[in-house]
Short mmCIF file of N, CA and C in Angstrom, two decimals:
data_model
loop_
_atom_site.label_atom_id
_atom_site.label_comp_id
_atom_site.label_asym_id
_atom_site.label_seq_id
_atom_site.Cartn_x
_atom_site.Cartn_y
_atom_site.Cartn_z
N UNK R 1 -52.88 152.36 198.46
CA UNK R 1 -51.85 151.37 198.76
C UNK R 1 -51.05 151.58 199.79
N UNK R 2 -50.86 150.92 200.24
CA UNK R 2 -49.99 151.42 202.22
C UNK R 2 -48.62 150.35 202.18
N UNK R 3 -48.16 150.60 202.13
CA UNK R 3 -46.80 150.14 202.79
C UNK R 3 -45.91 150.20 203.59
N UNK R 4 -45.42 148.97 204.60
CA UNK R 4 -45.19 149.57 205.97
C UNK R 4 -43.59 149.18 205.80
N UNK R 5 -42.58 149.64 206.46
CA UNK R 5 -41.77 149.27 206.24
C UNK R 5 -41.02 149.78 207.94
N UNK R 6 -39.67 148.84 208.49
CA UNK R 6 -39.13 148.98 209.49
C UNK R 6 -37.86 149.08 209.81
N UNK R 7 -37.40 149.92 208.79
CA UNK R 7 -36.22 150.78 208.66
C UNK R 7 -35.90 152.12 208.20
N UNK R 8 -34.86 152.87 208.53
CA UNK R 8 -35.00 154.34 208.51
C UNK R 8 -34.88 154.48 206.67
N UNK R 9 -34.83 153.86 205.69
CA UNK R 9 -34.65 153.84 204.51
C UNK R 9 -34.66 153.08 203.62
N UNK R 10 -35.18 153.06 202.69
CA UNK R 10 -35.20 151.79 201.38
C UNK R 10 -34.12 151.84 201.20
N UNK R 11 -33.91 149.85 201.07
CA UNK R 11 -32.75 149.89 199.99
C UNK R 11 -32.88 150.41 198.66
N UNK R 12 -31.78 150.57 197.98
CA UNK R 12 -31.59 151.49 196.77
C UNK R 12 -31.99 150.43 195.65
N UNK R 13 -31.65 149.16 195.73
CA UNK R 13 -31.93 148.10 194.77
C UNK R 13 -30.95 148.57 193.61
N UNK R 14 -31.56 148.45 192.06
CA UNK R 14 -30.48 149.46 191.47
C UNK R 14 -30.88 150.37 190.64
N UNK R 15 -31.30 151.41 191.93
CA UNK R 15 -31.63 152.71 191.68
C UNK R 15 -32.81 152.99 190.69
N UNK R 16 -33.85 152.12 190.69
CA UNK R 16 -35.03 152.15 189.96
C UNK R 16 -36.21 151.95 191.16
N UNK R 17 -37.40 152.31 190.26
CA UNK R 17 -38.49 151.72 190.92
C UNK R 17 -38.92 150.37 190.15
N UNK R 18 -38.38 149.88 189.42
CA UNK R 18 -38.82 148.68 188.76
C UNK R 18 -38.77 147.40 189.85
N UNK R 19 -37.83 147.49 190.64
CA UNK R 19 -37.73 145.96 191.39
C UNK R 19 -39.18 146.09 192.71
N UNK R 20 -39.27 147.32 193.02
CA UNK R 20 -40.37 148.03 193.86
C UNK R 20 -41.65 147.61 193.28
N UNK R 21 -41.77 147.85 192.03
CA UNK R 21 -42.74 147.82 191.45
C UNK R 21 -43.57 145.73 191.60
N UNK R 22 -42.65 145.65 191.15
CA UNK R 22 -42.50 143.97 191.02
C UNK R 22 -43.02 143.40 191.91
N UNK R 23 -42.47 143.97 193.35
CA UNK R 23 -42.75 143.43 194.76
C UNK R 23 -44.16 143.54 195.08
N UNK R 24 -44.68 144.91 194.58
CA UNK R 24 -45.87 145.40 195.02
C UNK R 24 -47.00 144.63 194.39
N UNK R 25 -46.51 144.30 193.02
CA UNK R 25 -47.62 143.37 191.91
C UNK R 25 -47.28 141.97 192.40
N UNK R 26 -46.96 141.71 193.59
CA UNK R 26 -46.59 140.06 193.78
C UNK R 26 -47.28 139.72 195.02
N UNK R 27 -47.34 141.15 195.61
CA UNK R 27 -47.98 141.01 196.95
C UNK R 27 -49.34 140.97 197.21
N UNK R 28 -49.73 140.20 198.20
CA UNK R 28 -51.14 139.64 198.56
C UNK R 28 -52.21 140.66 199.01
N UNK R 29 -53.02 141.34 197.64
CA UNK R 29 -53.91 142.49 198.11
C UNK R 29 -54.88 142.39 199.05
N UNK R 30 -55.14 143.32 199.83
CA UNK R 30 -55.91 143.59 201.44
C UNK R 30 -56.98 144.60 200.81
N UNK R 31 -58.01 144.22 200.92
CA UNK R 31 -59.27 145.42 200.33
C UNK R 31 -58.95 146.43 201.84
N UNK R 32 -59.70 147.54 201.61
CA UNK R 32 -59.78 148.27 202.65
C UNK R 32 -61.43 149.10 202.02
N UNK R 33 -61.98 149.93 203.60
CA UNK R 33 -63.21 150.73 202.87
C UNK R 33 -62.81 152.11 202.69
N UNK R 34 -61.66 152.43 202.39
CA UNK R 34 -61.30 154.12 202.36
C UNK R 34 -61.73 154.17 200.76
N UNK R 35 -62.60 155.51 200.76
CA UNK R 35 -62.58 155.90 199.41
C UNK R 35 -61.47 157.16 199.21
N UNK R 36 -60.56 156.80 198.00
CA UNK R 36 -59.90 157.77 197.60
C UNK R 36 -60.63 158.81 196.70
N UNK R 37 -60.63 159.90 196.88
CA UNK R 37 -60.74 160.97 195.87
C UNK R 37 -59.91 162.15 195.34
N UNK R 38 -60.16 161.75 193.81
CA UNK R 38 -59.06 162.92 193.50
C UNK R 38 -59.02 164.15 193.77
N UNK R 39 -58.14 164.94 194.22
CA UNK R 39 -58.02 166.39 194.48
C UNK R 39 -57.78 167.16 193.03
N UNK R 40 -58.61 168.10 192.92
CA UNK R 40 -58.29 168.63 191.49
C UNK R 40 -57.70 170.00 191.83
N UNK R 41 -56.99 170.59 191.00
CA UNK R 41 -56.37 172.00 191.05
C UNK R 41 -57.55 172.96 190.26
N UNK R 42 -57.85 174.10 190.85
CA UNK R 42 -58.53 175.15 190.29
C UNK R 42 -58.34 176.36 190.01
N UNK R 43 -56.91 176.68 190.51
CA UNK R 43 -56.17 177.57 190.27
C UNK R 43 -54.76 177.27 189.62
N UNK R 44 -54.28 178.46 189.33
CA UNK R 44 -52.64 178.05 189.19
C UNK R 44 -51.81 177.73 190.67
N UNK R 45 -50.67 177.19 190.97
CA UNK R 45 -50.44 177.22 192.08
C UNK R 45 -48.57 177.00 191.77
N UNK R 46 -47.82 177.73 192.24
CA UNK R 46 -46.31 177.81 192.18
C UNK R 46 -45.77 177.79 193.39
N UNK R 47 -44.43 176.94 193.60
CA UNK R 47 -43.62 177.14 194.17
C UNK R 47 -41.94 177.11 193.69
N UNK R 48 -41.31 177.70 194.74
CA UNK R 48 -40.06 178.00 193.77
C UNK R 48 -38.92 178.49 194.86
N UNK R 49 -37.46 177.90 194.38
CA UNK R 49 -36.30 178.29 195.48
C UNK R 49 -35.54 178.44 194.66
N UNK R 50 -35.01 179.99 194.55
CA UNK R 50 -33.86 180.19 193.88
C UNK R 50 -34.46 179.63 192.44
N UNK R 51 -33.70 179.61 191.36
CA UNK R 51 -34.17 179.14 190.06
C UNK R 51 -34.87 177.83 189.97
N UNK R 52 -35.29 176.90 190.80
CA UNK R 52 -36.21 176.20 190.74
C UNK R 52 -37.82 176.12 191.26
N UNK R 53 -38.39 175.54 190.47
CA UNK R 53 -39.75 175.82 190.83
C UNK R 53 -40.59 174.64 190.38
N UNK R 54 -41.83 174.76 190.75
CA UNK R 54 -42.89 173.42 190.41
C UNK R 54 -44.43 174.39 190.00
N UNK R 55 -44.70 174.34 189.41
CA UNK R 55 -46.26 174.87 188.99
C UNK R 55 -47.36 173.60 188.83
N UNK R 56 -48.42 173.69 189.59
CA UNK R 56 -49.68 173.21 189.29
C UNK R 56 -50.65 174.01 188.70
N UNK R 57 -51.43 173.35 187.24
CA UNK R 57 -52.20 173.98 186.85
C UNK R 57 -53.59 173.01 186.72
N UNK R 58 -54.66 173.83 186.49
CA UNK R 58 -55.81 172.83 186.28
C UNK R 58 -55.68 172.46 185.12
N UNK R 59 -56.21 170.95 185.05
CA UNK R 59 -56.33 169.64 184.14
C UNK R 59 -57.15 168.82 184.31
N UNK R 60 -57.73 168.31 183.56
CA UNK R 60 -58.85 167.43 183.99
C UNK R 60 -58.55 166.20 184.08
N UNK R 61 -57.16 165.75 183.63
CA UNK R 61 -56.40 164.52 184.14
C UNK R 61 -55.03 164.78 184.58
N UNK R 62 -54.46 163.99 185.29
CA UNK R 62 -52.99 164.01 186.05
C UNK R 62 -52.13 164.16 184.75
N UNK R 63 -51.19 165.16 184.90
CA UNK R 63 -50.41 165.38 183.60
C UNK R 63 -49.30 165.84 184.43
N UNK R 64 -47.80 165.28 184.36
CA UNK R 64 -46.80 165.56 185.01
C UNK R 64 -45.37 165.69 183.80
N UNK R 65 -45.04 166.75 183.54
CA UNK R 65 -43.74 167.52 183.53
C UNK R 65 -42.74 167.68 184.30
N UNK R 66 -41.27 167.52 183.51
CA UNK R 66 -40.76 167.67 184.32
C UNK R 66 -38.95 168.23 183.76
N UNK R 67 -38.52 168.88 183.92
CA UNK R 67 -37.38 169.27 183.47
C UNK R 67 -36.11 169.32 184.23
N UNK R 68 -34.95 169.44 184.11
CA UNK R 68 -33.97 169.31 184.46
C UNK R 68 -32.33 170.05 183.57
N UNK R 69 -31.73 170.17 184.32
CA UNK R 69 -30.65 171.47 183.55
C UNK R 69 -28.98 171.36 184.07
N UNK R 70 -28.30 170.64 183.43
CA UNK R 70 -26.96 170.23 184.34
C UNK R 70 -26.29 170.94 183.08
N UNK R 71 -25.85 172.23 182.74
CA UNK R 71 -25.04 172.97 181.74
C UNK R 71 -23.62 172.28 181.79
N UNK R 72 -22.89 171.99 182.81
CA UNK R 72 -21.67 171.70 183.11
C UNK R 72 -21.60 170.25 182.86
N UNK R 73 -22.30 168.81 182.79
CA UNK R 73 -22.52 168.14 182.43
C UNK R 73 -23.13 167.78 181.01
N UNK R 74 -22.09 167.50 180.10
CA UNK R 74 -22.61 167.53 178.24
C UNK R 74 -23.05 166.19 178.75
N UNK R 75 -23.45 164.90 179.23
CA UNK R 75 -23.95 163.76 178.80
C UNK R 75 -25.75 164.13 179.53
N UNK R 76 -25.64 164.88 180.39
CA UNK R 76 -27.15 165.41 180.96
C UNK R 76 -27.85 166.63 180.08
N UNK R 77 -27.47 167.87 180.36
CA UNK R 77 -27.51 168.87 179.62
C UNK R 77 -28.75 169.33 180.30
N UNK R 78 -29.68 169.60 179.43
CA UNK R 78 -31.35 170.10 179.54
C UNK R 78 -31.79 169.07 178.89
N UNK R 79 -32.96 168.34 179.51
CA UNK R 79 -33.87 167.36 179.67
C UNK R 79 -35.18 167.69 180.20
N UNK R 80 -36.38 167.24 179.29
CA UNK R 80 -37.83 167.27 179.78
C UNK R 80 -38.26 165.99 178.97
N UNK R 81 -39.41 165.91 180.22
CA UNK R 81 -40.23 164.53 179.64
C UNK R 81 -41.68 164.72 180.11
N UNK R 82 -42.58 164.61 179.88
CA UNK R 82 -44.21 164.78 180.09
C UNK R 82 -44.60 163.36 180.18
N UNK R 83 -45.49 162.76 181.04
CA UNK R 83 -45.98 161.53 181.31
C UNK R 83 -47.52 161.86 181.85
N UNK R 84 -48.29 161.07 181.26
CA UNK R 84 -49.86 161.13 181.78
C UNK R 84 -50.18 159.73 182.22
N UNK R 85 -50.26 159.92 183.35
CA UNK R 85 -50.27 158.94 184.02
C UNK R 85 -51.37 157.74 184.22
N UNK R 86 -52.55 158.25 183.47
CA UNK R 86 -53.63 157.73 183.22
C UNK R 86 -53.36 157.11 182.17
N UNK R 87 -52.78 157.24 180.74
CA UNK R 87 -52.41 157.00 179.54
C UNK R 87 -51.45 156.23 179.48
N UNK R 88 -50.17 156.59 180.05
CA UNK R 88 -48.94 155.70 180.27
C UNK R 88 -48.83 154.53 180.55
N UNK R 89 -47.33 154.12 179.95
CA UNK R 89 -47.27 153.03 180.95
C UNK R 89 -45.99 153.01 181.77
N UNK R 90 -46.49 153.23 183.28
CA UNK R 90 -45.49 153.38 184.18
C UNK R 90 -44.18 152.24 184.22
N UNK R 91 -44.77 151.15 184.16
CA UNK R 91 -44.09 149.95 184.01
C UNK R 91 -42.66 150.07 183.23
N UNK R 92 -43.16 150.36 181.90
CA UNK R 92 -42.30 150.45 180.71
C UNK R 92 -41.34 151.76 180.69
N UNK R 93 -42.47 153.01 180.96
CA UNK R 93 -41.76 154.35 180.98
C UNK R 93 -41.22 154.89 181.59
N UNK R 94 -41.54 155.03 182.81
CA UNK R 94 -40.73 155.67 183.94
C UNK R 94 -40.23 154.87 185.23
N UNK R 95 -40.76 153.72 185.28
CA UNK R 95 -40.21 152.97 186.73
C UNK R 95 -38.83 152.42 186.43
N UNK R 96 -38.40 152.08 185.23
CA UNK R 96 -36.87 151.41 184.94
C UNK R 96 -36.14 152.78 185.01
N UNK R 97 -36.48 153.91 185.15
CA UNK R 97 -35.36 154.93 185.21
C UNK R 97 -34.52 155.03 186.32
N UNK R 98 -33.15 154.90 186.39
CA UNK R 98 -32.37 154.85 187.60
C UNK R 98 -31.96 156.02 188.08
N UNK R 99 -31.54 156.19 189.17
CA UNK R 99 -30.77 157.53 189.85
C UNK R 99 -29.63 157.97 189.34
N UNK R 100 -29.32 159.05 189.45
CA UNK R 100 -27.91 159.23 188.82
C UNK R 100 -26.90 160.39 189.72
N UNK R 101 -26.03 160.24 189.56
CA UNK R 101 -25.32 161.46 190.56
C UNK R 101 -23.96 161.43 189.44
N UNK R 102 -23.48 162.53 190.02
CA UNK R 102 -22.62 163.64 189.62
C UNK R 102 -21.00 163.03 189.99
N UNK R 103 -20.28 162.71 189.34
CA UNK R 103 -19.15 162.04 189.75
C UNK R 103 -18.15 162.73 190.39
N UNK R 104 -18.13 164.06 190.70
CA UNK R 104 -17.52 164.94 192.08
C UNK R 104 -18.10 165.23 193.01
N UNK R 105 -19.68 164.60 193.29
CA UNK R 105 -20.58 164.05 194.43
C UNK R 105 -19.85 163.08 194.92
N UNK R 106 -20.03 161.90 194.45
CA UNK R 106 -19.54 160.96 194.45
C UNK R 106 -18.15 160.82 195.42
N UNK R 107 -17.11 161.42 194.60
CA UNK R 107 -15.95 161.61 195.51
C UNK R 107 -15.74 162.37 196.90
N UNK R 108 -16.76 163.27 196.68
CA UNK R 108 -16.93 164.31 198.00
C UNK R 108 -17.55 163.28 199.00
N UNK R 109 -18.53 162.67 198.71
CA UNK R 109 -19.12 162.06 199.76
C UNK R 109 -18.20 160.65 200.20
N UNK R 110 -17.64 159.73 199.18
CA UNK R 110 -16.59 158.98 199.54
C UNK R 110 -15.44 159.42 200.53
N UNK R 111 -15.16 160.75 200.09
CA UNK R 111 -14.12 161.26 201.30
C UNK R 111 -14.37 161.52 202.59
N UNK R 112 -15.90 162.34 203.02
CA UNK R 112 -16.47 162.30 204.05
C UNK R 112 -17.20 160.58 204.38
N UNK R 113 -16.53 159.26 204.05
CA UNK R 113 -17.01 158.28 204.58
C UNK R 113 -18.67 157.91 204.37
N UNK R 114 -19.33 158.50 203.28
CA UNK R 114 -20.60 158.36 203.38
C UNK R 114 -20.63 157.27 201.96
N UNK R 115 -21.87 156.76 201.62
CA UNK R 115 -21.98 156.20 200.53
C UNK R 115 -21.29 154.91 200.78
N UNK R 116 -21.23 154.04 201.69
CA UNK R 116 -20.20 152.86 201.62
C UNK R 116 -20.95 151.82 200.91
N UNK R 117 -22.16 151.90 200.83
CA UNK R 117 -23.11 150.55 200.15
C UNK R 117 -23.58 150.69 198.97
N UNK R 118 -22.62 152.07 198.30
CA UNK R 118 -22.94 152.56 196.70
C UNK R 118 -22.06 151.90 195.83
N UNK R 119 -22.70 151.35 194.82
CA UNK R 119 -21.88 151.09 193.83
C UNK R 119 -22.29 152.02 192.25
N UNK R 120 -21.90 151.19 191.22
CA UNK R 120 -22.17 151.47 190.09
C UNK R 120 -23.00 150.70 189.50
N UNK R 121 -23.74 149.69 190.55
CA UNK R 121 -24.78 149.12 189.84
C UNK R 121 -26.09 149.63 190.65
N UNK R 122 -25.90 150.42 191.48
CA UNK R 122 -27.26 151.20 192.01
C UNK R 122 -27.34 152.60 191.26
N UNK R 123 -26.81 153.15 190.75
CA UNK R 123 -27.02 154.23 190.22
C UNK R 123 -26.36 154.66 188.89
N UNK R 124 -26.72 155.36 188.17
CA UNK R 124 -25.87 156.10 186.87
C UNK R 124 -25.07 157.38 187.53
N UNK R 125 -23.53 157.11 187.23
CA UNK R 125 -22.70 158.50 187.20
C UNK R 125 -22.28 158.86 186.02
N UNK R 126 -22.23 160.26 186.21
CA UNK R 126 -21.59 160.89 185.05
C UNK R 126 -20.64 161.85 185.40
N UNK R 127 -19.74 161.94 184.75
CA UNK R 127 -18.53 163.02 184.84
C UNK R 127 -19.20 164.16 183.97
N UNK R 128 -17.96 164.97 183.63
CA UNK R 128 -18.41 166.11 182.67
C UNK R 128 -18.51 165.71 181.38
N UNK R 129 -17.83 164.97 180.91
CA UNK R 129 -17.98 164.56 179.77
C UNK R 129 -18.82 163.03 179.13
N UNK R 130 -18.56 162.10 179.94
CA UNK R 130 -19.47 160.82 179.88
C UNK R 130 -19.87 160.58 180.85
N UNK R 131 -21.19 159.29 180.39
CA UNK R 131 -21.30 158.50 181.39
C UNK R 131 -20.30 157.36 182.11
N UNK R 132 -19.79 157.60 183.06
CA UNK R 132 -19.12 156.36 183.71
C UNK R 132 -19.68 154.97 183.67
N UNK R 133 -20.89 154.88 183.45
CA UNK R 133 -21.17 153.25 183.73
C UNK R 133 -22.61 153.39 182.91
N UNK R 134 -22.72 153.67 181.83
CA UNK R 134 -23.88 153.25 181.04
C UNK R 134 -23.74 152.08 180.22
N UNK R 135 -24.80 151.56 179.56
CA UNK R 135 -25.57 152.46 178.87
C UNK R 135 -26.73 152.87 179.86
N UNK R 136 -27.72 154.08 178.74
CA UNK R 136 -28.74 154.05 179.48
C UNK R 136 -29.92 153.52 179.25
N UNK R 137 -30.69 153.62 179.92
CA UNK R 137 -32.17 152.69 179.58
C UNK R 137 -32.75 153.54 178.70
N UNK R 138 -32.80 155.05 178.54
CA UNK R 138 -33.49 155.66 177.83
C UNK R 138 -32.64 157.00 177.43
N UNK R 139 -32.73 157.52 176.61
CA UNK R 139 -31.68 158.74 176.14
C UNK R 139 -31.94 159.80 177.47
N UNK R 140 -33.40 159.82 177.91
CA UNK R 140 -33.40 160.92 178.90
C UNK R 140 -33.66 160.26 179.95
N UNK R 141 -32.74 159.16 180.37
CA UNK R 141 -32.93 158.45 181.55
C UNK R 141 -33.09 159.40 182.79
N UNK R 142 -32.10 160.35 183.28
CA UNK R 142 -32.14 161.32 184.14
C UNK R 142 -33.29 162.23 184.57
N UNK R 143 -33.87 162.28 183.67
CA UNK R 143 -35.21 163.56 183.85
C UNK R 143 -36.24 162.36 184.07
N UNK R 144 -36.54 161.16 183.48
CA UNK R 144 -37.22 160.30 183.75
C UNK R 144 -37.02 159.86 185.38
N UNK R 145 -36.18 159.51 185.76
CA UNK R 145 -36.01 159.59 187.13
C UNK R 145 -36.84 160.57 187.81
N UNK R 146 -36.02 162.01 187.47
CA UNK R 146 -36.50 163.13 188.41
C UNK R 146 -38.18 162.81 188.50
N UNK R 147 -38.77 162.88 187.17
CA UNK R 147 -40.18 162.52 187.28
C UNK R 147 -40.81 161.61 187.89
N UNK R 148 -40.02 160.26 188.10
CA UNK R 148 -40.56 159.39 189.17
C UNK R 148 -40.03 159.75 190.40
N UNK R 149 -39.18 160.36 190.78
CA UNK R 149 -39.47 161.08 192.12
C UNK R 149 -40.61 162.03 192.78
N UNK R 150 -41.01 162.79 191.52
CA UNK R 150 -41.93 163.79 191.36
C UNK R 150 -43.22 163.17 191.84
N UNK R 151 -43.54 161.82 190.83
CA UNK R 151 -44.61 161.22 191.30
C UNK R 151 -44.57 160.51 192.45
N UNK R 152 -43.45 159.73 192.84
CA UNK R 152 -43.72 159.04 194.00
C UNK R 152 -43.70 160.29 195.58
N UNK R 153 -43.23 161.34 195.31
CA UNK R 153 -43.60 162.76 196.36
C UNK R 153 -44.98 163.11 196.29
N UNK R 154 -45.51 163.52 194.99
CA UNK R 154 -46.96 163.85 195.06
C UNK R 154 -47.86 162.63 195.41
N UNK R 155 -47.50 161.45 194.95
CA UNK R 155 -48.45 160.31 195.77
C UNK R 155 -48.51 159.65 197.20
N UNK R 156 -47.03 160.25 197.89
CA UNK R 156 -47.47 160.15 199.67
C UNK R 156 -48.40 161.05 200.22
N UNK R 157 -48.98 162.40 199.33
CA UNK R 157 -50.14 163.03 199.35
C UNK R 157 -51.22 162.51 199.20
N UNK R 158 -51.42 161.51 198.45
CA UNK R 158 -52.95 160.48 198.26
C UNK R 158 -53.01 160.81 196.88
N UNK R 159 -53.78 160.52 196.18
CA UNK R 159 -54.12 160.19 194.78
C UNK R 159 -53.56 161.17 194.24
N UNK R 160 -53.29 161.23 192.98
CA UNK R 160 -52.65 162.30 192.00
C UNK R 160 -53.60 163.01 191.72
N UNK R 161 -53.25 164.19 191.57
CA UNK R 161 -54.43 165.57 191.72
C UNK R 161 -54.66 165.33 189.85
N UNK R 162 -55.86 165.95 189.73
CA UNK R 162 -56.43 166.35 188.35
C UNK R 162 -55.59 167.81 188.18
N UNK R 163 -54.46 167.69 187.43
CA UNK R 163 -53.52 168.87 187.32
C UNK R 163 -52.42 168.43 186.62
N UNK R 164 -52.16 169.77 185.74
CA UNK R 164 -50.72 169.60 185.09
C UNK R 164 -49.73 170.02 186.08
N UNK R 165 -49.14 169.13 186.77
CA UNK R 165 -47.56 169.66 187.36
C UNK R 165 -46.15 169.65 186.54
N UNK R 166 -45.90 170.58 186.60
CA UNK R 166 -44.56 171.06 185.88
C UNK R 166 -43.62 171.54 186.83
N UNK R 167 -42.49 170.61 186.88
CA UNK R 167 -41.46 171.13 187.92
C UNK R 167 -39.94 171.27 186.94
N UNK R 168 -39.51 172.06 187.33
CA UNK R 168 -37.99 172.22 186.75
C UNK R 168 -36.97 172.62 187.67
N UNK R 169 -35.75 171.76 187.65
CA UNK R 169 -34.81 171.83 188.59
C UNK R 169 -35.05 171.62 190.27
N UNK R 170 -36.30 170.64 190.39
CA UNK R 170 -36.85 170.97 191.53
C UNK R 170 -36.54 169.86 192.20
N UNK R 171 -36.48 169.87 193.95
CA UNK R 171 -35.84 169.00 194.63
C UNK R 171 -37.26 168.47 195.47
N UNK R 172 -36.92 166.70 196.32
CA UNK R 172 -38.05 166.57 197.01
C UNK R 172 -38.83 167.75 197.69
N UNK R 173 -37.59 168.76 198.70
CA UNK R 173 -37.97 169.72 199.26
C UNK R 173 -39.57 170.42 198.55
N UNK R 174 -39.20 170.84 196.96
CA UNK R 174 -40.18 171.48 196.43
C UNK R 174 -41.40 170.60 195.87
N UNK R 175 -41.34 169.46 195.94
CA UNK R 175 -42.49 168.84 195.02
C UNK R 175 -43.54 168.37 196.64
N UNK R 176 -42.46 168.41 197.78
CA UNK R 176 -43.60 168.44 198.93
C UNK R 176 -44.06 169.81 199.08
N UNK R 177 -43.72 170.71 198.85
CA UNK R 177 -44.59 171.92 199.13
C UNK R 177 -45.57 171.83 198.22
N UNK R 178 -45.16 171.80 196.36
CA UNK R 178 -46.15 171.84 195.83
C UNK R 178 -47.21 170.86 196.16
N UNK R 179 -47.19 169.85 196.73
CA UNK R 179 -48.42 168.88 197.40
C UNK R 179 -49.08 169.43 198.41
N UNK R 180 -48.19 170.10 199.25
CA UNK R 180 -49.24 170.97 200.48
C UNK R 180 -50.00 172.18 200.01
N UNK R 181 -49.29 172.66 198.86
CA UNK R 181 -50.24 173.54 198.21
C UNK R 181 -51.50 173.35 197.32
N UNK R 182 -51.39 172.38 196.73
CA UNK R 182 -52.45 171.50 196.23
C UNK R 182 -53.61 170.99 197.47
N UNK R 183 -53.04 170.13 198.24
CA UNK R 183 -53.63 169.94 199.62
C UNK R 183 -54.36 171.08 200.20
N UNK R 184 -53.82 172.01 200.19
CA UNK R 184 -54.38 173.53 200.66
C UNK R 184 -55.55 174.14 200.17
N UNK R 185 -54.81 174.19 198.88
CA UNK R 185 -56.03 174.87 197.65
C UNK R 185 -57.24 173.92 196.88
N UNK R 186 -57.20 172.33 197.02
CA UNK R 186 -57.89 171.57 196.42
C UNK R 186 -59.27 171.70 196.41
N UNK R 187 -60.00 171.17 195.21
CA UNK R 187 -61.13 171.23 194.99
C UNK R 187 -61.26 169.38 195.00
N UNK R 188 -62.64 168.68 194.60
CA UNK R 188 -62.47 167.20 194.28
C UNK R 188 -63.57 167.20 193.08
N UNK R 189 -62.77 166.25 192.44
CA UNK R 189 -62.79 165.70 191.06
C UNK R 189 -64.25 164.98 190.85
#
């Protein structure tokens, strides 16, 4: 799939991947002669930064596990979620998960003149005790959105690898680093 854009960033819409997925499925497909081969992880690979890490383990099929930990924000706390891309329903289980932000980060960015186009319609906002703008679409919607981020970052490198990719408190930068490690050490399924 190739998507071209002529702007510095994508519109956030409702903060999930659902509107983008719907747009892709209504677009006119164009066939290509490109053969995509699934990379296969043959040995454990790990990247880390501080207490955040991503691990890729050999697996017969793609499997993605994501964990987050917000000990000072009770509504989020610690969450884990696993998704099997070939067996799961991305459209139902992952795509609807919206991005989220912490209220204190929103306040700081607004003081700095940032996020002028942001609103409570395009992200979940959490303070230390409650969701400012629930309800959630899933009890663990924040970690599902982090899993969505990981899937997207891995997909930028090509077909999802035959690997169990496990991320804990990981950032986009760590996702990109594990994708590079997978690319560097890959075999093909």
